[in-house]
Coordinates of C-alpha atoms in Angstrom, one line a residue:
M54 CA 3.3 54.8 -6.3
D55 CA 2.3 58.5 -5.9
L56 CA 3.7 60.8 -3.2
F57 CA 0.7 60.2 -0.8
D58 CA 1.0 56.4 -1.1
K59 CA 4.7 56.6 -0.5
I60 CA 4.3 58.8 2.5
T61 CA 1.5 56.6 4.0
K62 CA 3.7 53.5 3.5
S63 CA 6.6 55.2 5.2
L64 CA 4.4 56.1 8.2
G65 CA 3.7 52.4 8.7
G66 CA 0.2 51.8 7.3
P67 CA -3.1 53.4 6.4
I68 CA -4.2 56.5 8.1
G69 CA -7.4 56.4 10.1
Q70 CA -7.3 53.1 11.9
H71 CA -6.1 53.0 15.5
Q72 CA -6.7 51.3 18.9
K73 CA -6.1 53.1 22.1
W74 CA -4.9 52.8 25.7
S75 CA -6.3 55.0 28.4
H76 CA -5.0 56.8 31.4
G77 CA -7.3 59.3 33.3
Y78 CA -9.0 61.7 30.9
F79 CA -6.8 60.9 28.0
S80 CA -6.3 58.0 25.6
F81 CA -3.7 57.9 22.9
P82 CA -3.2 55.6 19.8
K83 CA -1.8 52.2 20.5
L84 CA 0.7 50.8 18.0
E85 CA -1.3 48.8 15.4
G86 CA 0.5 50.1 12.2
E87 CA -1.0 53.6 12.6
I88 CA 0.2 56.8 14.1
G89 CA -2.8 59.1 13.7
P90 CA -3.2 62.3 15.7
H91 CA -6.2 61.2 17.7
M92 CA -7.0 60.8 21.4
Q93 CA -9.8 60.1 23.7
F94 CA -10.8 63.0 26.0
K95 CA -13.5 62.3 28.6
G96 CA -14.7 59.4 26.5
K97 CA -14.9 61.2 23.2
E98 CA -12.5 61.0 20.3
H99 CA -10.7 64.2 19.4
L100 CA -8.5 65.3 16.5
V101 CA -5.4 66.8 18.1
W102 CA -3.4 69.7 16.7
S103 CA -1.1 70.3 19.7
L104 CA 1.3 67.4 19.5
N105 CA 5.1 67.9 19.1
N106 CA 5.5 65.2 16.5
Y107 CA 6.2 67.1 13.2
L108 CA 7.5 64.1 11.2
G109 CA 5.0 61.5 12.6
L110 CA 7.8 59.5 14.3
A111 CA 6.3 59.3 17.8
N112 CA 4.6 56.0 17.3
H113 CA 6.2 54.8 14.1
P114 CA 6.6 51.0 13.9
E115 CA 10.3 51.3 13.1
V116 CA 10.9 53.7 16.0
R117 CA 8.9 51.6 18.4
E118 CA 10.9 48.5 17.4
A119 CA 14.2 50.3 17.9
D120 CA 13.1 51.6 21.3
A121 CA 11.9 48.2 22.4
K122 CA 15.1 46.4 21.2
A123 CA 17.3 48.9 22.9
A124 CA 15.4 48.6 26.2
A125 CA 15.6 44.8 26.0
D126 CA 19.3 44.8 25.2
Y127 CA 20.4 47.4 27.8
G128 CA 17.6 48.2 30.2
M129 CA 16.7 51.7 31.2
A130 CA 19.5 52.3 33.6
Y131 CA 22.7 51.9 31.5
P132 CA 25.0 53.8 31.3
M133 CA 25.5 54.3 35.0
G134 CA 27.2 57.6 35.2
A135 CA 27.9 61.1 33.8
R136 CA 29.4 61.3 30.3
M137 CA 32.9 62.4 31.5
M138 CA 33.1 59.5 33.9
S139 CA 31.5 56.1 33.3
G140 CA 28.5 57.2 31.2
N141 CA 30.0 57.4 27.7
S142 CA 29.4 55.0 24.9
I143 CA 30.2 54.7 21.2
H144 CA 26.5 55.2 20.4
H145 CA 26.5 58.6 22.2
E146 CA 29.5 59.6 20.1
E147 CA 28.2 58.3 16.8
L148 CA 24.9 60.2 17.3
E149 CA 26.9 63.4 18.1
D150 CA 29.1 63.0 15.1
G151 CA 26.1 62.5 12.8
L152 CA 24.2 65.5 14.2
A153 CA 27.3 67.8 13.9
K154 CA 27.8 66.9 10.3
F155 CA 24.1 67.2 9.4
V156 CA 23.8 70.8 10.8
G157 CA 27.1 71.9 9.3
K158 CA 29.3 72.0 12.5
Q159 CA 32.6 70.4 13.5
S160 CA 31.3 68.9 16.7
A161 CA 28.2 68.3 18.8
F162 CA 27.3 67.4 22.4
L163 CA 24.2 65.5 23.6
L164 CA 22.0 67.1 26.3
N165 CA 19.6 65.4 28.6
Y166 CA 16.8 68.0 28.2
G167 CA 16.2 70.8 25.8
Y168 CA 15.0 73.4 28.3
Q169 CA 17.6 72.7 30.9
G170 CA 20.2 72.4 28.1
M171 CA 19.6 75.9 26.8
V172 CA 19.7 77.4 30.3
S173 CA 23.0 75.7 30.9
I174 CA 24.6 76.6 27.5
I175 CA 24.0 80.3 28.2
D176 CA 25.3 80.0 31.7
A177 CA 28.5 78.3 30.5
L178 CA 29.2 80.7 27.6
V179 CA 29.2 84.0 29.4
D180 CA 30.7 85.6 32.5
R181 CA 30.1 88.8 34.3
N182 CA 32.2 90.8 31.8
D183 CA 30.2 89.6 28.8
V184 CA 27.0 91.1 27.5
I185 CA 23.9 89.2 26.2
V186 CA 21.7 90.6 23.4
Y187 CA 18.5 88.7 22.7
D188 CA 15.2 88.8 20.9
A189 CA 12.2 90.0 23.0
E190 CA 10.1 87.0 22.1
S191 CA 12.7 84.4 23.0
H192 CA 11.5 81.1 24.5
A193 CA 11.3 80.8 28.3
C194 CA 14.4 78.6 28.4
I195 CA 16.4 81.5 26.9
I196 CA 14.9 84.0 29.3
D197 CA 15.7 81.8 32.3
G198 CA 19.3 81.3 31.0
V199 CA 19.7 85.1 30.6
R200 CA 18.4 85.6 34.1
L201 CA 21.3 83.6 35.4
H202 CA 23.8 85.9 33.7
M203 CA 25.6 88.1 36.2
G204 CA 26.5 90.7 33.6
K205 CA 24.5 93.1 31.5
R206 CA 21.8 92.0 29.0
F207 CA 20.0 94.0 26.4
V208 CA 16.8 92.9 24.6
Y209 CA 15.8 94.0 21.1
Q210 CA 12.3 94.2 19.6
H211 CA 11.2 91.0 18.0
N212 CA 12.8 90.4 14.6
D213 CA 13.6 94.1 14.4
I214 CA 17.1 94.4 12.9
E215 CA 17.3 98.1 13.5
S216 CA 16.5 97.6 17.2
C217 CA 19.1 94.7 17.3
E218 CA 21.8 97.0 15.9
K219 CA 21.1 99.6 18.5
Q220 CA 21.4 97.0 21.3
L221 CA 24.7 95.8 19.7
E222 CA 26.0 99.3 19.8
R223 CA 25.2 99.6 23.5
A224 CA 26.7 96.2 24.2
T225 CA 29.9 97.1 22.2
R226 CA 30.4 100.3 24.2
L227 CA 30.1 98.3 27.4
T228 CA 32.4 95.5 26.4
E229 CA 35.0 98.0 25.4
Q230 CA 35.1 98.9 29.1
T231 CA 34.9 95.4 30.6
G232 CA 37.0 93.5 28.1
G233 CA 34.2 91.0 27.6
G234 CA 32.4 89.6 24.6
I235 CA 28.9 89.7 23.2
L236 CA 26.5 86.7 22.9
L237 CA 23.5 87.3 20.6
I238 CA 20.6 84.9 21.0
T239 CA 17.6 84.3 18.8
E240 CA 15.5 81.5 17.5
G241 CA 15.3 79.7 14.2
V242 CA 11.5 79.4 14.4
F243 CA 9.5 81.2 17.1
G244 CA 7.2 78.5 18.3
M245 CA 4.3 80.7 19.3
S246 CA 4.0 82.9 16.2
G247 CA 5.6 80.6 13.6
A248 CA 7.8 83.4 12.3
Q249 CA 11.4 82.5 11.3
G250 CA 14.1 84.4 13.2
K251 CA 16.0 86.7 10.8
L252 CA 19.2 84.7 11.1
K253 CA 20.8 85.8 7.9
E254 CA 20.1 89.5 8.6
V255 CA 21.3 89.2 12.2
A256 CA 24.5 87.4 11.0
A257 CA 25.1 90.2 8.5
L258 CA 25.6 92.5 11.5
K259 CA 28.9 90.7 12.2
K260 CA 30.5 92.9 9.5
K261 CA 30.0 95.8 11.9
F262 CA 30.0 94.2 15.3
N263 CA 32.0 91.5 17.0
F264 CA 29.6 88.9 18.6
R265 CA 28.9 85.2 18.8
L266 CA 25.5 84.0 17.5
L267 CA 23.6 81.3 19.4
V268 CA 20.4 80.0 17.7
D269 CA 17.7 77.9 19.4
D270 CA 16.2 75.9 16.5
A271 CA 13.9 73.6 18.4
H272 CA 11.1 73.9 15.8
G273 CA 13.4 74.3 12.8
F274 CA 15.5 71.2 13.1
G275 CA 14.0 68.4 10.9
T276 CA 11.4 70.7 9.3
M277 CA 13.3 73.6 7.7
G278 CA 15.8 73.7 4.9
K279 CA 16.4 71.6 1.8
T280 CA 17.5 68.5 3.8
G281 CA 15.8 69.4 7.1
A282 CA 19.0 70.5 8.7
G283 CA 17.3 73.6 10.1
T284 CA 16.4 77.2 9.7
H285 CA 20.1 78.2 9.1
E286 CA 20.0 75.9 6.1
E287 CA 16.7 77.4 5.0
Q288 CA 18.2 80.9 5.1
D289 CA 21.6 79.8 3.7
C290 CA 23.7 81.0 6.6
M291 CA 24.9 77.8 8.3
D292 CA 28.5 79.0 8.6
E293 CA 27.4 82.3 10.3
V294 CA 25.6 80.5 13.2
D295 CA 28.4 80.0 15.8
V296 CA 26.4 77.8 18.3
Y297 CA 23.5 75.8 17.0
F298 CA 21.0 74.2 19.5
A299 CA 18.0 71.9 18.8
T300 CA 15.8 69.6 20.8
F301 CA 14.8 66.0 20.1
A302 CA 11.3 66.7 21.4
K303 CA 9.8 68.2 18.2
S304 CA 10.7 66.5 14.9
M305 CA 12.3 63.5 16.6
A306 CA 9.5 63.0 19.1
G307 CA 11.9 62.0 21.8
I308 CA 13.7 63.4 24.8
G309 CA 16.9 65.4 25.0
A310 CA 18.7 67.9 22.8
F311 CA 22.1 68.7 21.3
V312 CA 24.4 71.7 20.8
A313 CA 26.7 72.0 17.8
A314 CA 29.6 74.3 17.1
D315 CA 33.3 74.4 16.4
Q316 CA 35.3 71.7 18.1
D317 CA 36.9 74.0 20.7
I318 CA 33.5 75.4 21.8
I319 CA 32.0 72.0 22.2
H320 CA 35.1 70.7 24.1
Y321 CA 34.7 73.7 26.5
L322 CA 31.0 73.0 26.9
R323 CA 31.5 69.3 27.7
Y324 CA 33.5 70.3 30.9
N325 CA 31.7 73.5 31.8
M326 CA 27.9 72.8 31.4
R327 CA 27.1 72.0 35.0
S328 CA 23.7 70.5 34.2
Q329 CA 25.5 67.9 32.1
T330 CA 28.8 67.5 33.9
F331 CA 27.1 66.5 37.1
A332 CA 24.2 64.6 35.5
K333 CA 23.8 61.0 34.4
A334 CA 24.1 60.4 30.6
L335 CA 21.1 59.8 28.4
P336 CA 20.1 56.1 28.8
M337 CA 20.9 53.7 26.0
P338 CA 17.3 53.1 24.9
M339 CA 16.9 56.8 24.3
V340 CA 20.2 57.2 22.5
L341 CA 19.6 54.2 20.2
G342 CA 16.0 55.3 19.6
L343 CA 17.3 58.7 18.7
K344 CA 19.7 57.2 16.3
K345 CA 16.8 55.5 14.5
R346 CA 14.8 58.7 14.5
F347 CA 17.7 60.6 13.1
E348 CA 18.3 58.1 10.4
M349 CA 14.7 58.4 9.3
L350 CA 14.8 62.2 9.4
K351 CA 17.8 62.2 7.1
N352 CA 16.8 59.4 4.7
Q353 CA 13.0 59.7 4.4
P354 CA 12.3 63.2 3.0
E355 CA 8.8 62.1 2.3
L356 CA 8.1 62.6 6.0
R357 CA 9.0 66.2 5.7
E358 CA 7.1 66.5 2.4
K359 CA 4.0 65.1 4.1
L360 CA 4.3 67.6 7.0
W361 CA 4.5 70.5 4.5
L362 CA 1.6 69.1 2.4
I363 CA -0.6 69.2 5.5
A364 CA 0.7 72.6 6.7
N365 CA 0.2 74.2 3.3
A366 CA -3.3 72.8 2.9
L367 CA -4.2 73.9 6.4
Q368 CA -2.8 77.4 6.1
S369 CA -4.1 78.1 2.7
G370 CA -7.6 76.8 3.7
L371 CA -7.7 79.1 6.8
K372 CA -6.5 82.1 4.8
E373 CA -9.2 81.4 2.1
R374 CA -11.8 81.5 4.9
G375 CA -10.5 84.9 6.1
F376 CA -8.5 83.9 9.2
D377 CA -5.5 85.8 10.3
L378 CA -2.3 83.7 10.7
G379 CA -0.1 86.6 11.7
A380 CA 3.5 86.5 10.7
S381 CA 3.9 82.7 10.4
N382 CA 6.1 81.6 7.5
T383 CA 6.7 78.1 8.8
M384 CA 4.5 75.1 9.6
V385 CA 3.5 76.5 13.0
T386 CA -0.1 77.8 12.5
P387 CA -1.5 80.4 14.9
V388 CA -5.0 81.6 14.2
F389 CA -5.7 85.2 15.6
L390 CA -9.2 86.0 16.7
K391 CA -10.8 88.9 18.5
G392 CA -12.6 88.2 21.8
D393 CA -12.4 88.4 25.6
L394 CA -11.4 85.7 28.0
F395 CA -14.9 84.4 28.5
E396 CA -15.4 84.1 24.7
A397 CA -12.1 82.3 24.4
T398 CA -13.1 79.8 27.0
A399 CA -16.5 79.1 25.5
L400 CA -15.0 78.9 22.0
T401 CA -12.4 76.4 22.9
R402 CA -14.9 74.3 24.8
D403 CA -17.3 74.4 21.7
L404 CA -14.4 73.4 19.4
R405 CA -13.4 70.5 21.7
E406 CA -16.8 69.2 22.8
N407 CA -19.0 69.7 19.7
Y408 CA -16.5 69.5 16.9
G409 CA -13.9 67.1 18.4
I410 CA -11.0 69.4 17.7
F411 CA -8.2 69.7 20.4
C412 CA -5.7 72.6 20.0
S413 CA -3.7 75.0 22.1
I414 CA -5.2 78.3 23.1
V415 CA -3.3 81.5 24.1
V416 CA -4.9 84.4 25.9
Y417 CA -4.0 87.4 28.1
P418 CA -1.5 88.0 29.7
V419 CA 0.6 86.1 27.2
I420 CA -1.0 88.2 24.4
P421 CA -2.8 91.6 24.7
K422 CA -6.4 91.7 26.0
G423 CA -9.0 91.3 23.3
L424 CA -7.1 88.7 21.4
I425 CA -7.4 85.0 21.2
V426 CA -4.8 82.7 19.5
L427 CA -5.6 79.1 18.6
R428 CA -2.3 77.4 17.7
L429 CA -2.3 74.5 15.4
I430 CA 0.8 72.2 15.0
P431 CA 0.6 70.2 11.7
T432 CA 2.3 66.9 11.5
A433 CA 3.1 64.2 9.0
S434 CA 0.6 62.0 10.8
H435 CA -2.3 64.2 10.0
S436 CA -4.4 63.6 6.8
L437 CA -6.0 65.9 4.3
E438 CA -9.3 64.6 5.7
D439 CA -8.2 65.9 9.1
V440 CA -7.5 69.3 7.5
Q441 CA -10.9 69.5 5.9
R442 CA -12.6 68.6 9.2
T443 CA -10.7 71.3 11.0
L444 CA -11.4 73.9 8.3
D445 CA -15.1 73.2 8.5
A446 CA -15.0 73.5 12.3
Y447 CA -13.1 76.8 12.3
S448 CA -15.5 78.3 9.8
A449 CA -18.4 77.4 12.1
I450 CA -16.8 78.8 15.3
G451 CA -15.6 81.9 13.4
E452 CA -19.2 82.7 12.4
K453 CA -20.4 82.1 16.0
L454 CA -17.7 84.4 17.4
K455 CA -18.7 87.2 15.0
A456 CA -22.4 86.7 15.9
G457 CA -21.8 87.1 19.6
Y458 CA -22.8 83.5 20.3
Y459 CA -20.0 82.9 22.9
K460 CA -20.5 86.3 24.5
E461 CA -24.2 85.6 25.1
N462 CA -23.4 82.2 26.7
K463 CA -25.5 80.2 24.3
L464 CA -23.1 77.3 24.2
E465 CA -24.7 73.9 24.3
I466 CA -22.7 70.7 24.6
A467 CA -23.9 67.8 22.5

């Protein structure tokens, strides 16, 4: 059995056959042994490149079976309480123990949501005497967490180690006066650009400065590193990351998140993260479903191999056709084009309506005027045929854009 056949078997069946259920404009695949990245949009089938499902687990038969069994055994309500009261279970603890060991930390704590979790982690770790230093292109959840901070915060230019060092110097001078500490925050994989955060280089600054490093590895967990443990594994700096955070919403195609660190830090967070202390625990079907997803993530490396097979084929094909992928050195695939907002709208509509390709678009004010970014998210559920179809479509729209087709409003919908 070759790699592709092994991957296809692990995904539950042949790629390309699916049934659908519908709600409003959208229809998604119904479980019939297939988990392809297709949906119906306004009655037409589309190939989708904007699903957070890196390892193809979202509709995997084994995952669906685990989810259904857990719901049948426990219902959606149990456990009825917060973790520190009546909402704990051995399954919550087993998942935490497994996650901590996998990412190279002593202990871990389950969080109900990723966005909310990161906001609350930051809020819990610092007080008004502390200083936060963070990357300029940090995710919105980090920005919102930083906004809650009552002390000083300094931002450094994206992935710029020299700029980071300057902000650490400022932070150090300030904490010498306040008696506080420094929390440095960055990401493992920046989800918009696809660039890895320079974790190893940032961590090396600990030789000169005293700070604690918090890494948001939402996109790196399950995709990066030899075992999929994350970007800190990829960059061989697992021990230097003090607080590691990842969400279940990307590689594990679920809900929730976790934070991992030394036992003392996690013990502190359990009783000081207000969004968790006063919130109901993750329901049992989610926890048991996550345990199944985590088991597959660890024990089926062919899922990650398939992801990278698709990502590499997609990215190499786009580069061969002259497309600019920016600074991406991960599976996240942004395609940078030049055009105004009107052209971006027409181009996206053409791609969706006439080529059946559905992907995320980014325009001003998120990026500078005159630029268009089409972001593609490869997954293990895509096929090489999907890649070829997409490359052909991008070649066509690229030529149209250069020829002024979209500026002149010539778009016709088939």
